[in-house]
Coordinates of C-alpha atoms and ligand atoms in Angstrom, one line a residue:
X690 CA 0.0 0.0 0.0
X691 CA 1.3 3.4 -0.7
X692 CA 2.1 5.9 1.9
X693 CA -0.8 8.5 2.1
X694 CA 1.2 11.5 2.3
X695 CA -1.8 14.2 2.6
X696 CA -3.3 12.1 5.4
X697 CA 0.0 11.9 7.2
X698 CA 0.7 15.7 6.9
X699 CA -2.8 17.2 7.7
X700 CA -2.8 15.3 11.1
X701 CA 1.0 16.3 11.8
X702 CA -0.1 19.7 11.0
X703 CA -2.8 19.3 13.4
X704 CA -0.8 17.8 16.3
X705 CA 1.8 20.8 15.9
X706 CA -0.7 23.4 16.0
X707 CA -2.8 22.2 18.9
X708 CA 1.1 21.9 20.8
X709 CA 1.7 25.7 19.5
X710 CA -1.7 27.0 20.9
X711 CA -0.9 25.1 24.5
X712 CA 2.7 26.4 24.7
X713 CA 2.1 30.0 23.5
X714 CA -0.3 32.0 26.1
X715 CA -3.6 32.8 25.6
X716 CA -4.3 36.2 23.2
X717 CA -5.4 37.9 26.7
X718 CA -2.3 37.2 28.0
X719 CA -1.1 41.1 29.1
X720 CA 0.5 43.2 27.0
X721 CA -2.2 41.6 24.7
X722 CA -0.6 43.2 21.5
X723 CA 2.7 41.3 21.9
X724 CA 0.2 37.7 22.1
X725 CA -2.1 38.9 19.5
X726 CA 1.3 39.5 17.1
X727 CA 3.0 36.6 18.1
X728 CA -0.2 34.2 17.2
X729 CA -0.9 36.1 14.6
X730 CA 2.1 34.7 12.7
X731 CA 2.2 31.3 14.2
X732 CA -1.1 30.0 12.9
X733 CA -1.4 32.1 9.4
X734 CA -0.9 28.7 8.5
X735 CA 2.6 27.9 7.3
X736 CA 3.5 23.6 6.1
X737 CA 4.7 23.4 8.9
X738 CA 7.2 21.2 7.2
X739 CA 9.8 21.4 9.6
X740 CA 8.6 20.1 12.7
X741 CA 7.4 17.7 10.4
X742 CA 10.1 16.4 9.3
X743 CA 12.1 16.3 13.2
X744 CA 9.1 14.4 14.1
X745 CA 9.6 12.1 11.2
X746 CA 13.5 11.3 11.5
X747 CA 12.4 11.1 15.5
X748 CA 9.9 8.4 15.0
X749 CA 12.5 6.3 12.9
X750 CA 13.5 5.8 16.5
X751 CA 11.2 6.3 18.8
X752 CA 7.3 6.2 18.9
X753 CA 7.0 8.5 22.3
X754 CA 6.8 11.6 20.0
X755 CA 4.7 13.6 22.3
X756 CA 7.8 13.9 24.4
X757 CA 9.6 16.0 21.9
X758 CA 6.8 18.3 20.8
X759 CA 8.2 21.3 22.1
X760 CA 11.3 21.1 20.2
X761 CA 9.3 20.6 17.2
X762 CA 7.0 23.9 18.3
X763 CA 10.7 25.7 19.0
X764 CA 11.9 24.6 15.0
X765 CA 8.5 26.6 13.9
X766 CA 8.9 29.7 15.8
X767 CA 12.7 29.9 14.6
X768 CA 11.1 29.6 11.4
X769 CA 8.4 32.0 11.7
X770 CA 10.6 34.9 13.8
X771 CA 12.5 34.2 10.9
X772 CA 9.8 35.0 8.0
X773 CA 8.9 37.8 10.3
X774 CA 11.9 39.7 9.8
X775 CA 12.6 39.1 6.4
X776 CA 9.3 41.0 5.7
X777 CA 10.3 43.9 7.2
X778 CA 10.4 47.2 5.3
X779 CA 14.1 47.2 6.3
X780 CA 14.5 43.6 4.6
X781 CA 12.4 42.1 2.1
X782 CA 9.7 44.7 2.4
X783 CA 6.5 42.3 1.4
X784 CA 2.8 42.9 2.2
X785 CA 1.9 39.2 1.9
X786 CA 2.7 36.3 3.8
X787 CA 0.8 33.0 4.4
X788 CA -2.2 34.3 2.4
X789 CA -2.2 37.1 4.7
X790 CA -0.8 40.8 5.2
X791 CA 2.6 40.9 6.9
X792 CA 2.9 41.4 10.6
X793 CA 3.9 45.0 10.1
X794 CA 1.5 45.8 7.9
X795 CA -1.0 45.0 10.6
X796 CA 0.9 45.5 14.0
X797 CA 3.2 47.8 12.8
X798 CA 7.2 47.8 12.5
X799 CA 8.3 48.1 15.7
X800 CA 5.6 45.2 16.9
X801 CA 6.7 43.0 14.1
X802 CA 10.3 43.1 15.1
X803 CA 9.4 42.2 18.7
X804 CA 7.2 39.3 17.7
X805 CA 10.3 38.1 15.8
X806 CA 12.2 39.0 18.9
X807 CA 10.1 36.8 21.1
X808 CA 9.6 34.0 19.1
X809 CA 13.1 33.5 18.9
X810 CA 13.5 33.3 22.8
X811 CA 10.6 31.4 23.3
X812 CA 12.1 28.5 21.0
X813 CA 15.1 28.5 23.2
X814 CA 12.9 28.7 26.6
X815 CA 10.7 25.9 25.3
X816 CA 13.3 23.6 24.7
X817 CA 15.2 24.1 27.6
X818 CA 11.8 23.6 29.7
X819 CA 11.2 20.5 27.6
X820 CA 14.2 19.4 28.8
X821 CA 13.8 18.9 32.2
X822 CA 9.9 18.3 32.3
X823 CA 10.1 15.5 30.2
X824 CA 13.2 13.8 31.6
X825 CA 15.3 13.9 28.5
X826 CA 18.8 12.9 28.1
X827 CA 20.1 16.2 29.0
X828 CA 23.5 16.0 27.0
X829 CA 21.1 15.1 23.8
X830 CA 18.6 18.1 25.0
X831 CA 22.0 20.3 25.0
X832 CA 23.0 18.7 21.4
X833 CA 19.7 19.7 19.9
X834 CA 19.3 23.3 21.3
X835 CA 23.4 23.7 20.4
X836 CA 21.7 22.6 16.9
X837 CA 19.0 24.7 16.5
X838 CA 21.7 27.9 17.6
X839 CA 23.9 27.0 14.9
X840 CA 21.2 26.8 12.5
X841 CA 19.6 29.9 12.8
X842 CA 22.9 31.9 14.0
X843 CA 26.1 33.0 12.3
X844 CA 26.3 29.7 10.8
X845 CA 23.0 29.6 9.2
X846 CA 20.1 31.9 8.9
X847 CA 21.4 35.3 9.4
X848 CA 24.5 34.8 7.1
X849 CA 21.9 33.4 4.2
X850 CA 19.8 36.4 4.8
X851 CA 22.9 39.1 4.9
X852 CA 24.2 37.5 1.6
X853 CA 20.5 37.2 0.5
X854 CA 19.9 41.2 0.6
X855 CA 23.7 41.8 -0.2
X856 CA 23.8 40.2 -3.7
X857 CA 20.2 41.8 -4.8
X858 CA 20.8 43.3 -7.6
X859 CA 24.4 42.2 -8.5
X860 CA 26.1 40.0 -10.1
X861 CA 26.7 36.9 -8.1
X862 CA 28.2 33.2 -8.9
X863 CA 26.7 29.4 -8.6
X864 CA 28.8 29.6 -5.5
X865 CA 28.0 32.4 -3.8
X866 CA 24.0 31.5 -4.8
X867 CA 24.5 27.9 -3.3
X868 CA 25.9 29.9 0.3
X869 CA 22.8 31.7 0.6
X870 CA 20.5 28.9 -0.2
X871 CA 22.0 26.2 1.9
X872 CA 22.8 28.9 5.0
X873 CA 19.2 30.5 4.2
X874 CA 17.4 27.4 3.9
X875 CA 19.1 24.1 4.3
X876 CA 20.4 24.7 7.4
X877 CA 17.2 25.2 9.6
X878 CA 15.7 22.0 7.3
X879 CA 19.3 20.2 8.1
X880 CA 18.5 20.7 11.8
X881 CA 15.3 19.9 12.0
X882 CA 16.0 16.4 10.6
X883 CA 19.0 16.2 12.7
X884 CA 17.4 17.2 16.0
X885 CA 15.1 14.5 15.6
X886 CA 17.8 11.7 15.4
X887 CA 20.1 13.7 18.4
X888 CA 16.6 13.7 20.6
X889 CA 15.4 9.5 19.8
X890 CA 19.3 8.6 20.9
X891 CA 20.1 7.7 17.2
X892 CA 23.9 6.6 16.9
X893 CA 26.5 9.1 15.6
X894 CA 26.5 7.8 11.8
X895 CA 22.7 7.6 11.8
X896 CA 22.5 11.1 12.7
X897 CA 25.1 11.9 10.0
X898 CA 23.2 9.9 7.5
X899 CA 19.6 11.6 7.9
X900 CA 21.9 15.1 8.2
X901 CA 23.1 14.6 4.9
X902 CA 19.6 14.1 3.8
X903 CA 18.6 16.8 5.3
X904 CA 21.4 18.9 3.7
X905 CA 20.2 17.7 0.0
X906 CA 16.4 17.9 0.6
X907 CA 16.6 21.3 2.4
X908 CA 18.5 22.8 -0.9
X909 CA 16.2 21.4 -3.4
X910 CA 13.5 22.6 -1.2
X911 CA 14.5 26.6 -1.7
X912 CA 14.8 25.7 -5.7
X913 CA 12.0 25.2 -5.4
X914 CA 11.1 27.9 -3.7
X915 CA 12.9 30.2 -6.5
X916 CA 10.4 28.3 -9.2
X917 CA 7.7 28.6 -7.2
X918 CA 8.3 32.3 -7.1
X919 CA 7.7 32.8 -10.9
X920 CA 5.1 29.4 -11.7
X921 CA 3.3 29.5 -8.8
X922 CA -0.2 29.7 -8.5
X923 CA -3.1 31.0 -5.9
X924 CA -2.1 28.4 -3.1
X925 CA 1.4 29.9 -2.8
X926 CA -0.4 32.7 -1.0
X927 CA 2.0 35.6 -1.9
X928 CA 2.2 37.5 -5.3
X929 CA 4.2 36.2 -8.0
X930 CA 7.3 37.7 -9.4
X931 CA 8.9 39.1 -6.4
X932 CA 12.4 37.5 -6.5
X933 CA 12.1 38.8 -10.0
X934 CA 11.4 42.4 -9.3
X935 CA 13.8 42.7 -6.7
X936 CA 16.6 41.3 -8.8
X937 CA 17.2 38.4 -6.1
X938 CA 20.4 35.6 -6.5
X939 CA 17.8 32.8 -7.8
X940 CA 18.5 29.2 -9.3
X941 CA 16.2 29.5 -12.4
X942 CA 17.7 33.3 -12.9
X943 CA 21.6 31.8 -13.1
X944 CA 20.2 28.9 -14.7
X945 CA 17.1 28.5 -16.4
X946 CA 13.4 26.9 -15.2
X947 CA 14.2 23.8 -16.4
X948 CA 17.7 23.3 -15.1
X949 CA 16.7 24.0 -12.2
X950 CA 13.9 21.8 -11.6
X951 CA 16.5 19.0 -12.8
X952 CA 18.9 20.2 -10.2
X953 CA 15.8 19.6 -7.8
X954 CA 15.0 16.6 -8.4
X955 CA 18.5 15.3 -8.8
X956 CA 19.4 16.7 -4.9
X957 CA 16.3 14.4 -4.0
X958 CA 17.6 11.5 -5.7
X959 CA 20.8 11.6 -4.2
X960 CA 19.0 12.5 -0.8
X961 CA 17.1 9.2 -0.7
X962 CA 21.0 7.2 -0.9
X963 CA 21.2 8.4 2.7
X964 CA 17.6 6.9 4.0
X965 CA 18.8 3.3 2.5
X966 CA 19.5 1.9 6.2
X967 CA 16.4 3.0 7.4
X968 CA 14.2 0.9 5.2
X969 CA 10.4 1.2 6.0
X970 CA 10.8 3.6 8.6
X971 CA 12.3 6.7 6.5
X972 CA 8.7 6.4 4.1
X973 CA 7.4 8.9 5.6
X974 CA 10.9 11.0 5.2
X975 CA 10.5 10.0 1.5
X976 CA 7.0 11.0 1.0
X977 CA 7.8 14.6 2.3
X978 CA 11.0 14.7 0.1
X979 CA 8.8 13.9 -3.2
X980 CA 6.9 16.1 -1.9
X981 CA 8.7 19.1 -1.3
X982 CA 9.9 19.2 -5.2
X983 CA 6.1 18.7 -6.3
X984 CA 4.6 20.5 -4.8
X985 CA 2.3 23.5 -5.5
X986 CA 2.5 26.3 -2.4
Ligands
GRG339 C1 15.5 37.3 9.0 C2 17.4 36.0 10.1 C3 16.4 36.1 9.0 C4 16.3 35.2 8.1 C5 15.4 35.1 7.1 C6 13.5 32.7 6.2 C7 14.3 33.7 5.6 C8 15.6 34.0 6.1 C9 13.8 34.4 4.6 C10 12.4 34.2 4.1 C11 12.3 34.2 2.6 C12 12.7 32.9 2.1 C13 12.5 32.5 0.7 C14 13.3 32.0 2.9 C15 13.8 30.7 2.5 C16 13.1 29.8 3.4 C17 11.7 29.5 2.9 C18 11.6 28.8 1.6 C19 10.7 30.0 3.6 C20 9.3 29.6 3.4 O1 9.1 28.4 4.0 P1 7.8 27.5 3.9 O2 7.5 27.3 2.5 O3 6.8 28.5 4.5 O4 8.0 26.3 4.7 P2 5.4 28.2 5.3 O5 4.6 29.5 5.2 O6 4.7 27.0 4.7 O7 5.9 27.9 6.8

């Protein structure tokens, strides 16, 4: 029987968001325009692709998922402070995000930046909390936070995004383009998959294995994203065009549409090489891969 992907992901997407709503306080909560920001953002109703996938790689291991929920919630906010930002007037500058009009076009600038700001803490404070509530291995709950730094810090993230806004506009090689998309984009994908193996105890050469994965998958993933960007249709719930109009360092602009859907799909292939020893189990890790280059938003 095939794996039924869309099954699978609406009821991870579930699970995730009911976890969000329980570890982020209520919209009362005082000052209620922080809360109202901060959940604004949180369910405009992202994939949610990356707790998916450290809940995936987990569950090679492990069954007990509910124990590392909160790191999966912390991998969404990262994501989401992260998306924040970039649509700031000082960044990006979009009106459209999720379907929905940026957080400073609603809250306003200096609102948006905080949500950003707290989301980003909260990840940290939630994992460290998870930590010791749930009776985790603490040197693996120290890996995985240690992870999640390094992906969204100096070593990912932020030196995607400076490299991002620096090249707009200019000329810039395959090499420099490959930078911003793996530090950009692969690295917080890399991580997720990875914190999922360092939290179910994997062994040191599994965790490298489904890290390399993620390394591959994570890449083709923002290709993707660049195709997307000119192809894409209503469901992608922001205007087409924009990397265009803002000159932006792009895999179909350096090499064409089709090339780079082939580049895609060849990352994938080579990807699934490092799921071999996990048989069965890594379907589900499959199904999101083949997914992630197919799909539509
Ligand atoms: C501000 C430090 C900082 C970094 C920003 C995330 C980011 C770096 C920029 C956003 C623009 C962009 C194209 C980022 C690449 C990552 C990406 C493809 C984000 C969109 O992720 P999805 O498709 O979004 O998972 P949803 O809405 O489904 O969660």
């Amino acid at each position: 029987m095939s794996f039924d992907l869309a099954g699978y992901l609406a009821e991870r997407k579930k699970i995730i968001e009911q976890a969000l709503d329980r570890y982020l306080p209520p919209e009362n909560t005082y000052p209620e325009k922080i809360h109202q920001a901060v959940r604004y953002s949180i369910f405009a109703g992202g994939k949610r692709i990356r707790p998916i996938l450290m809940l995936a790689s987990y569950e090679i291991f492990r069954s007990d998922y509910e124990r590392v929920l909160a790191f999966a919630c912390a991998l969404e906010m990262i994501h989401t402070y992260s998306l924040i930002h970039d649509d700031l007037p000082a960044m990006d500058d979009d009106d459209f995000r999720r379907g929905k009009p940026t957080s400073h076009k609603v809250f306003g600038e200096a609102t948006a930046i905080l949500a950003g700001d707290a989301l980003q803490a909260e990840a940290f404070r939630l994992m460290a909390e998870a930590g010791i509530k749930e009776g985790l291995e603490p040197e693996r709950v120290i890996w995985a936070i240690y992870e999640l730094a390094n992906s969204a810090g100096l070593s990912g993230l932020v030196s995607g995004q400076i490299m991002d806004l620096e090249k707009q506009g200019k000329k810039y090689t395959e090499k420099e383009l490959e930078f911003i998309h793996r530090h950009k984009t692969a690295s917080l994908i890399r991580a997720s998959i990875k914190i999922g193996a360092i939290l179910a105890g994997a062994e040191k050469k599994e965790i490298k294995a489904l890290e390399e994965f993620g390394e591959r998958i994570g890449l083709a993933f923002q290709i993707m994203d660049d195709i997307l960007d000119i192809v894409g249709g209503e469901k992608l719930g922001k205007p087409i065009g924009s990397d265009q109009k803002k000159q932006k360092a792009t895999y179909p602009a350096l090499l064409g549409l089709n090339k780079s859907e082939e580049r895609a799909k060849a990352l994938v292939e080579q990807a699934f090489k490092f799921l071999e020893d996990f048989e069965e189990k890594a379907e589900p890790l499959r199904a999101i891969a083949r997914f992630l280059i197919e799909r539509e938003y």
